[in-house]
XYZ file of C-alpha atoms in Angstrom:
683
model
C -146.002 -172.515 49.620
C -141.627 -172.450 48.502
C -141.081 -171.229 44.880
C -140.752 -173.368 42.105
C -138.366 -172.974 39.511
C -138.337 -174.182 36.167
C -135.372 -176.978 35.631
C -134.519 -175.216 32.507
C -134.611 -172.009 33.787
C -131.868 -172.809 36.587
C -133.063 -169.657 38.425
C -132.621 -167.458 35.514
C -135.014 -164.814 34.412
C -136.167 -167.118 30.384
C -136.551 -164.730 27.580
C -139.305 -165.844 25.661
C -138.203 -165.258 22.891
C -135.170 -167.002 22.853
C -134.280 -171.226 24.034
C -131.328 -170.410 26.393
C -131.532 -168.521 29.732
C -130.990 -164.809 29.641
C -129.400 -162.809 32.176
C -130.593 -159.483 30.880
C -133.972 -158.192 32.205
C -137.216 -158.682 30.602
C -138.764 -155.185 28.736
C -141.043 -154.153 30.484
C -144.565 -151.482 29.351
C -141.603 -148.250 30.145
C -139.700 -149.634 27.829
C -141.973 -149.749 24.625
C -140.477 -146.689 23.125
C -137.368 -148.753 23.297
C -138.041 -151.533 20.838
C -136.710 -150.709 17.480
C -138.233 -151.227 14.654
C -135.911 -149.769 12.409
C -132.189 -150.453 13.599
C -132.288 -152.788 9.889
C -133.027 -151.174 6.851
C -136.628 -152.776 4.958
C -135.707 -156.298 3.348
C -138.083 -157.113 0.238
C -136.076 -160.438 -0.714
C -136.177 -161.241 3.477
C -139.932 -160.443 3.548
C -140.689 -162.203 0.082
C -138.866 -164.992 1.756
C -141.002 -165.052 4.989
C -144.098 -164.862 3.211
C -143.658 -168.451 0.536
C -141.524 -170.183 3.813
C -145.086 -169.456 6.137
C -147.364 -169.974 2.703
C -149.022 -166.233 2.791
C -149.813 -166.472 -0.465
C -147.495 -168.625 -4.012
C -148.215 -168.751 -7.345
C -150.986 -170.276 -8.691
C -150.228 -173.871 -10.884
C -146.605 -174.045 -9.211
C -145.680 -177.277 -10.092
C -146.983 -176.906 -13.611
C -144.645 -173.759 -13.245
C -146.883 -171.379 -12.955
C -149.195 -168.928 -14.735
C -147.673 -164.897 -14.524
C -149.983 -162.282 -12.564
C -152.201 -165.875 -11.096
C -151.636 -166.316 -7.025
C -153.518 -168.924 -4.513
C -153.240 -167.779 -1.015
C -152.638 -169.843 1.994
C -153.975 -170.304 5.105
C -152.825 -167.003 6.577
C -153.007 -165.338 3.696
C -156.695 -166.263 3.317
C -157.218 -165.286 6.701
C -155.418 -161.768 6.953
C -157.712 -161.133 3.568
C -160.741 -162.533 5.077
C -160.078 -160.172 8.068
C -159.875 -157.107 5.553
C -162.957 -157.670 4.460
C -164.740 -157.791 7.748
C -163.595 -155.138 8.838
C -164.062 -153.210 5.417
C -167.875 -154.970 5.378
C -168.185 -153.324 9.543
C -166.549 -149.590 8.107
C -168.679 -149.469 5.151
C -171.300 -151.698 4.506
C -172.617 -151.978 8.411
C -171.893 -148.064 9.678
C -173.203 -146.518 5.658
C -176.111 -148.767 5.981
C -175.374 -150.360 2.363
C -177.107 -152.653 0.206
C -175.102 -155.886 -0.810
C -174.475 -157.339 -3.851
C -173.353 -160.290 -5.658
C -173.629 -160.085 -8.995
C -172.226 -162.420 -11.920
C -169.106 -162.417 -12.929
C -169.307 -163.880 -16.865
C -171.146 -161.049 -18.594
C -172.102 -160.820 -22.259
C -170.371 -158.881 -24.754
C -173.128 -155.884 -24.949
C -173.388 -155.164 -21.270
C -169.508 -153.949 -21.727
C -169.928 -152.476 -25.380
C -172.290 -150.228 -23.982
C -170.846 -148.971 -21.005
C -167.471 -148.578 -23.391
C -164.796 -151.212 -21.468
C -164.665 -153.412 -25.275
C -163.354 -150.107 -26.854
C -161.662 -147.901 -24.063
C -160.940 -149.843 -21.635
C -156.980 -150.870 -22.540
C -153.279 -150.112 -21.788
C -150.079 -149.249 -23.982
C -148.114 -151.885 -24.970
C -144.765 -151.992 -26.817
C -142.686 -154.720 -27.923
C -139.145 -155.809 -28.199
C -138.338 -154.869 -31.957
C -136.222 -158.255 -32.193
C -137.611 -160.824 -29.321
C -141.010 -160.027 -29.425
C -141.489 -159.743 -25.565
C -144.544 -157.153 -24.438
C -143.606 -154.421 -21.629
C -146.404 -152.510 -20.269
C -145.114 -148.858 -21.942
C -145.827 -146.786 -19.479
C -144.400 -148.979 -16.572
C -141.208 -149.538 -19.171
C -140.662 -145.934 -18.907
C -141.057 -145.019 -15.411
C -138.814 -147.974 -14.639
C -135.781 -146.968 -16.730
C -135.668 -143.500 -15.877
C -136.416 -144.497 -12.047
C -132.804 -146.461 -12.285
C -131.400 -143.655 -14.282
C -132.020 -141.280 -11.611
C -130.605 -143.866 -8.620
C -127.548 -144.405 -10.501
C -127.633 -140.751 -10.875
C -127.854 -140.669 -6.630
C -125.542 -142.863 -6.102
C -122.869 -141.337 -8.651
C -123.590 -138.670 -6.026
C -122.576 -140.189 -3.335
C -126.071 -139.798 -2.218
C -127.343 -142.865 -1.857
C -125.632 -146.243 -2.084
C -126.986 -149.455 -4.147
C -128.285 -151.661 -2.305
C -125.728 -155.929 -1.817
C -128.036 -158.538 -4.124
C -126.764 -162.119 -4.037
C -126.697 -164.076 -7.021
C -130.897 -165.419 -5.974
C -131.864 -161.637 -6.214
C -130.543 -161.284 -9.052
C -132.077 -164.114 -10.961
C -136.113 -162.467 -9.480
C -135.131 -159.245 -10.523
C -133.906 -160.073 -14.547
C -136.778 -158.353 -15.845
C -136.232 -155.007 -13.678
C -134.225 -152.136 -15.265
C -130.312 -152.131 -13.018
C -129.123 -148.832 -12.103
C -125.795 -147.758 -13.138
C -123.887 -144.947 -11.294
C -123.344 -142.528 -13.888
C -123.490 -139.092 -13.196
C -126.310 -137.456 -15.220
C -126.278 -134.067 -16.484
C -128.691 -131.075 -13.965
C -130.991 -130.563 -16.851
C -131.396 -134.080 -17.623
C -131.812 -135.382 -14.059
C -135.121 -132.661 -13.966
C -136.702 -133.543 -17.507
C -136.562 -136.927 -15.631
C -137.981 -136.324 -12.799
C -140.657 -133.356 -14.544
C -141.504 -136.800 -16.735
C -142.470 -139.216 -13.952
C -144.072 -136.352 -12.412
C -147.180 -136.772 -14.896
C -146.603 -139.961 -16.468
C -150.151 -141.294 -16.185
C -150.855 -138.078 -17.833
C -148.944 -139.226 -21.229
C -151.305 -140.849 -24.367
C -149.775 -143.410 -26.329
C -148.416 -141.719 -28.835
C -146.088 -139.279 -25.974
C -144.917 -142.749 -24.557
C -143.780 -143.487 -28.398
C -142.302 -140.439 -28.084
C -140.511 -140.575 -25.025
C -138.657 -144.032 -26.106
C -136.888 -142.280 -28.844
C -136.120 -139.037 -27.284
C -134.279 -140.551 -23.912
C -133.888 -143.577 -25.969
C -135.655 -146.792 -23.998
C -135.121 -149.830 -24.273
C -136.132 -153.334 -23.121
C -133.821 -153.440 -20.642
C -133.312 -157.068 -20.254
C -132.113 -156.783 -23.896
C -130.730 -153.596 -24.486
C -133.135 -153.633 -27.734
C -135.104 -150.828 -28.990
C -139.108 -151.041 -28.568
C -141.621 -150.514 -30.823
C -144.679 -147.816 -31.225
C -147.535 -148.408 -28.197
C -150.505 -150.302 -29.427
C -152.936 -150.720 -27.611
C -153.990 -153.389 -25.264
C -157.754 -154.425 -24.698
C -157.307 -155.800 -20.241
C -160.657 -158.034 -20.528
C -160.343 -161.729 -20.810
C -163.386 -162.639 -23.985
C -165.030 -165.771 -23.481
C -168.578 -167.175 -25.037
C -171.205 -168.273 -23.271
C -173.678 -171.115 -24.009
C -172.561 -174.897 -25.671
C -172.402 -173.493 -29.857
C -170.400 -169.835 -28.267
C -173.382 -167.998 -30.301
C -173.622 -165.763 -27.270
C -169.736 -163.374 -26.561
C -169.086 -162.756 -23.395
C -165.919 -160.993 -20.288
C -165.083 -162.219 -17.760
C -166.316 -158.288 -15.629
C -162.868 -156.528 -14.947
C -164.933 -154.881 -12.208
C -167.976 -155.667 -10.413
C -169.522 -151.822 -11.413
C -171.785 -152.923 -14.291
C -173.723 -155.321 -11.630
C -174.615 -152.485 -10.064
C -175.804 -150.218 -12.562
C -177.706 -152.813 -14.045
C -179.755 -153.303 -11.009
C -180.304 -149.915 -10.104
C -184.009 -150.315 -10.206
C -184.721 -153.297 -8.236
C -181.912 -151.697 -5.179
C -183.879 -148.024 -5.080
C -187.702 -149.914 -5.067
C -186.060 -151.911 -1.992
C -185.026 -148.351 -0.789
C -188.690 -146.522 -0.774
C -187.854 -145.229 -4.360
C -185.310 -142.744 -1.765
C -181.853 -141.260 -3.145
C -179.368 -141.110 -2.057
C -178.535 -144.642 -0.906
C -175.570 -146.563 -1.360
C -174.697 -150.403 -2.465
C -171.555 -152.727 -1.967
C -170.225 -155.687 -3.805
C -167.194 -157.887 -2.389
C -166.210 -160.533 -5.237
C -162.979 -161.358 -7.459
C -162.581 -159.893 -11.397
C -160.496 -160.219 -14.304
C -157.573 -158.023 -16.421
C -155.335 -159.643 -18.658
C -152.200 -157.521 -17.636
C -149.926 -156.968 -20.214
C -146.799 -157.665 -18.532
C -147.627 -159.094 -14.287
C -144.233 -159.076 -12.580
C -144.789 -157.325 -9.016
C -146.712 -160.094 -6.833
C -149.764 -158.927 -5.477
C -149.329 -155.728 -7.192
C -150.326 -156.420 -10.210
C -152.864 -159.735 -10.773
C -155.073 -161.232 -13.137
C -157.346 -162.500 -11.280
C -158.413 -160.702 -8.490
C -160.343 -159.082 -5.510
C -162.051 -156.353 -5.254
C -165.025 -153.976 -2.931
C -166.594 -152.076 -4.957
C -169.562 -149.392 -3.807
C -172.078 -147.048 -5.875
C -173.093 -143.982 -4.238
C -175.939 -142.602 -6.185
C -176.840 -139.017 -5.492
C -179.223 -136.210 -7.329
C -176.918 -134.019 -9.219
C -178.097 -131.080 -7.874
C -177.200 -132.133 -4.366
C -173.895 -133.503 -3.741
C -173.612 -132.441 0.162
C -173.861 -135.174 2.269
C -175.278 -135.520 5.633
C -172.574 -136.804 7.520
C -169.450 -134.361 5.816
C -169.502 -132.459 9.233
C -168.066 -136.153 11.122
C -164.987 -136.518 8.370
C -164.249 -132.065 7.557
C -161.316 -132.317 9.968
C -159.565 -135.019 8.530
C -156.036 -134.014 6.869
C -155.337 -136.185 4.016
C -151.954 -135.707 1.841
C -153.822 -134.829 -1.547
C -151.173 -134.444 -4.855
C -153.652 -132.687 -7.062
C -153.321 -132.550 -10.805
C -152.235 -129.039 -10.834
C -149.214 -129.807 -9.127
C -148.428 -132.707 -11.348
C -148.621 -130.973 -14.419
C -146.176 -128.442 -13.122
C -143.320 -131.101 -12.339
C -143.510 -132.148 -8.948
C -144.776 -134.935 -6.739
C -145.006 -133.074 -3.574
C -148.832 -133.266 -2.176
C -150.270 -130.739 0.379
C -152.026 -131.515 3.788
C -154.963 -130.215 3.930
C -158.295 -130.750 5.688
C -161.119 -132.330 3.309
C -163.757 -129.719 3.868
C -161.300 -126.922 3.033
C -160.491 -128.856 -0.278
C -163.612 -129.021 -0.717
C -164.666 -125.545 0.022
C -161.313 -124.915 -2.332
C -163.142 -126.886 -4.690
C -159.513 -128.540 -5.399
C -162.078 -131.951 -4.409
C -164.922 -131.655 -6.590
C -167.550 -131.942 -4.057
C -169.139 -133.435 -0.135
C -169.726 -137.464 -1.486
C -166.597 -137.604 -2.679
C -164.724 -135.772 0.101
C -166.528 -138.107 2.443
C -165.957 -141.003 1.239
C -161.935 -140.098 0.990
C -161.804 -139.520 3.919
C -163.186 -142.462 5.158
C -160.957 -144.111 2.850
C -158.612 -142.981 4.432
C -159.549 -143.729 7.870
C -160.337 -147.070 6.784
C -156.648 -147.758 5.729
C -155.042 -146.743 8.893
C -157.377 -148.430 11.165
C -156.420 -151.835 9.596
C -152.204 -150.682 9.256
C -151.340 -148.625 6.591
C -148.185 -146.104 7.754
C -150.299 -142.611 7.467
C -146.803 -141.608 7.076
C -146.576 -143.949 3.214
C -150.652 -142.610 2.118
C -151.624 -140.383 -0.070
C -154.533 -138.830 -2.277
C -153.176 -138.696 -5.835
C -155.911 -136.651 -8.761
C -156.333 -138.040 -12.456
C -155.023 -136.041 -15.088
C -157.290 -135.327 -18.256
C -155.549 -138.174 -20.401
C -155.286 -140.542 -17.599
C -159.264 -140.238 -16.339
C -161.701 -142.458 -17.294
C -164.129 -142.465 -19.634
C -167.467 -142.473 -17.494
C -165.319 -140.121 -14.647
C -165.933 -136.372 -14.235
C -163.295 -136.581 -10.948
C -161.216 -139.047 -10.059
C -159.017 -139.091 -6.892
C -156.460 -142.976 -5.930
C -155.005 -143.591 -2.404
C -151.973 -144.809 -2.835
C -149.919 -146.354 -1.074
C -145.825 -146.226 -1.251
C -144.180 -149.674 -1.195
C -140.833 -151.141 -2.399
C -141.822 -150.205 -5.672
C -142.865 -146.987 -5.514
C -146.023 -144.845 -4.875
C -148.990 -147.787 -5.931
C -153.186 -147.166 -6.385
C -154.861 -149.213 -3.770
C -158.487 -147.839 -3.559
C -160.016 -145.308 -6.070
C -162.692 -142.169 -5.531
C -164.518 -141.718 -8.899
C -167.110 -139.014 -9.918
C -169.146 -141.051 -12.289
C -171.625 -138.681 -12.757
C -174.345 -139.873 -14.420
C -172.956 -142.101 -17.480
C -173.455 -145.719 -16.678
C -177.464 -145.625 -15.941
C -177.459 -143.672 -18.976
C -176.096 -145.131 -21.497
C -177.931 -148.569 -20.065
C -180.938 -146.514 -20.526
C -180.598 -145.258 -23.992
C -179.260 -148.895 -25.054
C -181.990 -151.817 -23.840
C -185.082 -148.261 -23.529
C -185.190 -149.330 -19.319
C -185.556 -146.005 -17.668
C -183.100 -146.238 -14.907
C -184.137 -142.797 -13.541
C -185.427 -141.694 -9.985
C -188.535 -139.747 -10.273
C -189.347 -137.833 -7.339
C -192.661 -135.878 -5.901
C -192.360 -131.912 -5.778
C -193.302 -130.525 -2.604
C -194.379 -127.554 -4.583
C -195.531 -128.334 -8.261
C -193.606 -126.476 -10.844
C -196.127 -124.243 -13.031
C -194.040 -123.743 -16.837
C -195.493 -122.496 -20.196
C -193.750 -123.629 -23.583
C -194.658 -123.971 -27.613
C -195.708 -127.043 -28.722
C -196.285 -127.971 -32.378
C -199.848 -129.969 -32.842
C -200.361 -131.491 -35.716
C -203.429 -132.296 -37.926
C -202.681 -135.839 -38.603
C -205.376 -135.827 -41.312
C -204.206 -133.710 -43.317
C -200.157 -134.151 -42.744
C -200.212 -137.614 -43.055
C -201.848 -136.958 -46.350
C -199.308 -134.356 -47.674
C -196.767 -135.684 -47.040
C -196.689 -139.337 -46.709
C -193.596 -141.737 -46.232
C -191.537 -138.191 -45.583
C -194.260 -137.656 -42.101
C -192.969 -139.515 -39.315
C -188.942 -137.882 -39.841
C -191.079 -134.620 -40.334
C -192.761 -134.910 -36.862
C -189.682 -135.882 -34.706
C -187.516 -132.942 -36.471
C -190.534 -130.804 -34.874
C -190.921 -132.327 -32.421
C -187.356 -132.060 -31.456
C -186.815 -128.092 -31.990
C -186.185 -126.000 -29.757
C -187.998 -123.375 -27.839
C -186.622 -120.528 -29.578
C -186.958 -121.973 -33.129
C -190.573 -123.153 -32.162
C -191.439 -119.628 -32.083
C -189.664 -118.621 -35.201
C -191.829 -121.782 -37.561
C -194.806 -120.036 -35.424
C -193.965 -116.473 -36.443
C -194.131 -117.711 -39.770
C -196.993 -119.886 -40.331
C -198.738 -116.847 -39.011
C -197.529 -115.071 -42.517
C -198.503 -118.165 -44.372
C -196.469 -121.232 -44.418
C -192.933 -122.216 -43.676
C -190.027 -123.796 -45.330
C -187.511 -126.741 -43.053
C -184.803 -128.854 -43.829
C -184.022 -131.943 -42.988
C -180.884 -134.053 -44.351
C -181.024 -131.227 -47.466
C -184.338 -131.960 -48.210
C -187.129 -129.420 -47.840
C -190.088 -129.499 -46.586
C -193.039 -126.320 -46.947
C -195.278 -126.165 -43.720
C -198.639 -124.853 -43.528
C -201.447 -123.841 -40.778
C -203.556 -126.697 -42.064
C -200.858 -129.120 -41.242
C -198.709 -127.462 -37.507
C -199.588 -125.109 -35.671
C -197.856 -123.879 -32.047
C -199.308 -123.719 -29.702
C -198.066 -121.936 -25.885
C -199.296 -124.617 -23.089
C -199.149 -124.893 -19.216
C -197.740 -127.504 -17.660
C -197.580 -128.283 -13.957
C -195.326 -130.685 -12.835
C -195.529 -132.923 -9.501
C -193.118 -135.774 -10.186
C -189.435 -134.555 -10.917
C -187.361 -136.998 -12.764
C -183.407 -137.460 -13.027
C -180.941 -139.838 -13.380
C -178.504 -139.828 -10.946
C -174.945 -139.151 -10.033
C -172.847 -142.198 -9.697
C -169.956 -141.923 -6.650
C -167.337 -144.794 -7.345
C -164.743 -145.626 -4.106
C -163.281 -148.970 -5.526
C -160.711 -151.469 -3.439
C -158.443 -153.552 -4.499
C -157.915 -155.629 -1.469
C -154.862 -157.890 -3.415
C -152.603 -154.736 -3.183
C -154.029 -153.291 -0.076
C -152.960 -156.846 1.601
C -149.266 -156.836 0.111
C -148.664 -152.710 0.886
C -150.168 -154.516 4.426
C -147.755 -156.949 4.392
C -144.623 -154.335 3.875
C -145.288 -151.970 5.940
C -146.073 -154.462 9.289
C -142.431 -156.280 8.771
C -139.142 -155.968 10.553
C -136.316 -157.310 12.090
C -135.872 -157.740 15.617
C -132.789 -155.519 16.382
C -130.323 -157.976 18.260
C -130.869 -160.193 15.341
C -131.671 -159.516 11.496
C -132.779 -163.108 11.278
C -135.528 -162.673 13.526
C -138.918 -161.618 11.161
C -141.508 -159.697 12.951
C -145.010 -158.750 11.330
C -146.453 -156.527 13.488
C -150.405 -156.534 12.269
C -153.101 -155.275 14.475
C -155.171 -157.327 16.019
C -158.003 -156.455 13.797
C -157.046 -157.963 11.256
C -153.926 -160.829 12.221
C -154.744 -163.944 11.270
C -154.428 -165.759 13.926
C -155.358 -163.347 17.111
C -153.276 -165.587 20.461
C -150.855 -168.719 20.387
C -151.652 -171.580 22.988
C -148.173 -172.574 24.316
C -148.358 -175.608 26.451
C -144.858 -176.128 28.005
C -144.968 -179.807 27.726
C -146.551 -182.484 26.610
C -147.634 -184.304 28.974
C -151.430 -185.087 29.518
C -152.039 -182.396 32.743
C -151.449 -179.720 30.481
C -154.665 -180.959 28.025
C -157.395 -179.912 30.395
C -155.928 -176.153 30.662
C -155.642 -175.943 26.391
C -158.533 -177.164 25.793
C -160.409 -174.868 28.842
C -158.756 -172.146 27.064
C -159.195 -172.776 23.086
C -162.906 -173.274 24.197
C -163.319 -170.165 25.732
C -161.386 -168.143 23.290
C -163.771 -169.904 20.612
C -166.952 -168.486 22.545
C -165.041 -164.722 22.464
C -164.699 -165.047 18.554
C -160.567 -164.826 18.822
C -159.546 -166.887 16.447
C -156.343 -168.805 18.528
C -154.197 -172.072 17.319
C -152.006 -174.135 19.931
C -148.389 -174.962 19.308
C -147.554 -177.953 21.500
C -144.370 -178.646 19.386
C -141.706 -180.401 20.812
C -139.375 -177.255 20.174
C -138.296 -174.837 22.730
C -140.249 -172.221 23.266
C -138.948 -169.109 22.225
C -138.731 -170.736 18.669
C -142.767 -171.368 18.776
C -143.175 -167.515 19.836
C -140.571 -166.813 16.705
C -142.143 -168.676 14.424
C -145.753 -167.165 15.034
C -144.471 -163.279 14.963
C -143.252 -164.389 11.384
C -147.192 -165.446 11.615
C -147.953 -161.463 12.669
C -149.734 -163.367 15.743
C -150.020 -160.374 18.504
C -150.735 -162.163 21.369
C -149.637 -165.436 23.106
C -150.439 -167.534 26.758
C -148.066 -169.797 27.629
C -149.518 -172.773 30.290
C -147.024 -174.211 32.910
C -146.921 -175.727 35.646
C -147.783 -174.096 37.733
C -150.906 -173.053 35.656
C -152.121 -176.575 36.368
C -152.437 -175.556 40.106
C -152.625 -171.860 40.113
C -155.110 -172.087 37.033
C -153.530 -168.964 36.085
C -151.302 -168.214 32.846
C -148.866 -165.328 31.625
C -150.316 -163.312 28.437
C -147.320 -162.261 25.891
C -146.746 -158.986 23.336
C -145.735 -159.676 20.483
C -143.512 -156.613 19.532
C -142.215 -156.201 22.721
C -142.162 -159.574 24.210
C -143.288 -158.341 27.569
C -144.957 -160.535 29.470
C -148.506 -160.324 32.087
C -149.602 -162.900 34.645
C -152.918 -163.458 35.560
C -155.639 -166.232 35.505
C -157.081 -167.602 33.015
C -160.148 -165.434 32.779
C -158.824 -162.966 33.850
C -156.205 -163.197 30.888
C -158.862 -164.036 28.390
C -160.966 -160.924 29.094
C -157.898 -158.896 28.582
C -157.700 -160.300 25.326
C -161.093 -160.015 24.027
C -160.583 -156.140 24.881
C -157.508 -156.068 22.995
C -158.632 -157.849 19.993
C -161.828 -155.476 20.153
C -159.809 -152.303 20.039
C -161.041 -151.245 23.597
C -157.437 -152.198 25.557
C -154.907 -151.412 24.386
C -151.431 -152.799 26.020
C -150.147 -149.779 28.188
C -153.563 -150.731 29.815
C -152.816 -154.388 30.349
C -149.850 -153.179 32.328
C -152.080 -151.461 34.901
C -154.726 -154.190 34.963
C -152.151 -156.925 34.937
C -148.710 -157.840 36.965
C -145.344 -158.648 34.909
C -144.312 -161.914 34.582
C -140.732 -161.874 36.546
C -140.383 -165.788 34.794
C -141.084 -167.180 38.604
C -144.412 -168.994 39.917
C -144.776 -169.867 42.850
C -146.493 -173.773 43.728
C -147.052 -175.596 46.585
């Protein structure tokens, strides 16, 4: 036996990232902490170029000029979203034994008229007074004030404005520009106070802010009009003649509520339970200018958890009680601050900061999910809605907000919708959307009840009889007792819509009756976590992106194996036929293990092949060289630290399987497999 040295390596160890020999020692597992992911500041332009080049997503209808707010996902983006959805289903639907739905997108208008969306599902918009350009009012105020504060910091020497080339400037032409102008201290405080509670302002108040701070269209420097409401739903029609007006749904929730009776029956009439749905929703955004963060068509994942209004505890709350969250409650925001408080969810519920256990339980589970798929915990917080921004159906709501290059963005809403939706749909349709619960012990009650002598009552009041009966039956206990006392004295008079009617014992009697109740009937309350998957996907890409310390052009997406589009890159060192059986064997075994892999047998250098797959977020690479053919071995490469290990093909595949399933980490791999030093021995 003698060592076989690859010709291109010439007795030198080859850095697997480079296409030329390297005299520096290969990075070992003990050197893992030396990988500096913050050596270069985050560069959004560089990330966007990568995402475009690698076709994660792109503007829809691009060759026709595109339409703002509509995007197509490419192979990597589609796989990344599918993997996020797959983990979401495991984390919520499977773990919580939820009932999964798939309801229609097209919805008849009466549904949204009843739910309140036609009247209230709107944002405030303003127009450029000269050009007529439309802008969303709260975003305009936010962008202009933040730009002024950035200019103030630059003028004070606290921050330098990032350099932009001409292409960057064209891309950002719609954004408010930061100009280095120092502001008075009281102006800075006023701006910061306004931004802290921006979501709490009404339309009229947003208009007042535009006048007070002289906020104009950043594009033209023209004044803007008074804010007007704009309904975000896409209107449509159903049927060949359009006789049935409809809307594209702005959320999946109504499909849950309209099927509540069937879901309850499927769950054997028991509450609590939850339904879940993943599907497309549509919102006609006023000015979508933030990529995937504000789009007109998107994928949502929503949960409707039905609870007894008298008992909003959760059986598994104790499992998450010690989870620490960054909470920004409404009182802090109203004080003009945006500083969150670290608090366990148990403490938050005990103190009443979070309304109830079930709401708190889902906030903790949302936090766990986002961290599991790779969101940076230091850039995640939960912000409570203030009074003016609260949805018409909600009694309490917290947003999981994730920080990105545009600021803090709502990615998950977690709301207590109370009994609003089920109540209004039941009232409109006459279909009882209620729970009937058998009581362990019957409840015996006594109450006053009106009894009408139908013959005399009808003859006396004729066409007014129905109105009078409905009025009397709707009276409370105290009023019935008063009428009862007056009837015992002879007669009583009631007034309905200004018209008086005299009642006597011959037409009406009030009797006290005993009732035995063995069934309790109630409308359940709903706790709703609602996920915007496109926003989560984009913020994950931002949080995962960095550049190699030695070369800023080497972009890397450190996506967790759990959600990475491709788990393993198979790299044969040569295109010779003798490599084919090994490539097929490894590919086949990875497929059987349920691990998605790709083969890159292009003519380019191995370093460049790894580099372009680092950009795709592929966490592991398997390299096959000439020694592999004889020894049935291969090397395993880790994306971030570029460390390589060597073992038999079966050992490597077993190790990769454990890595992808999350049962081991790379440190364990280093204990399990020997380091590869760039040299293999063959006969």
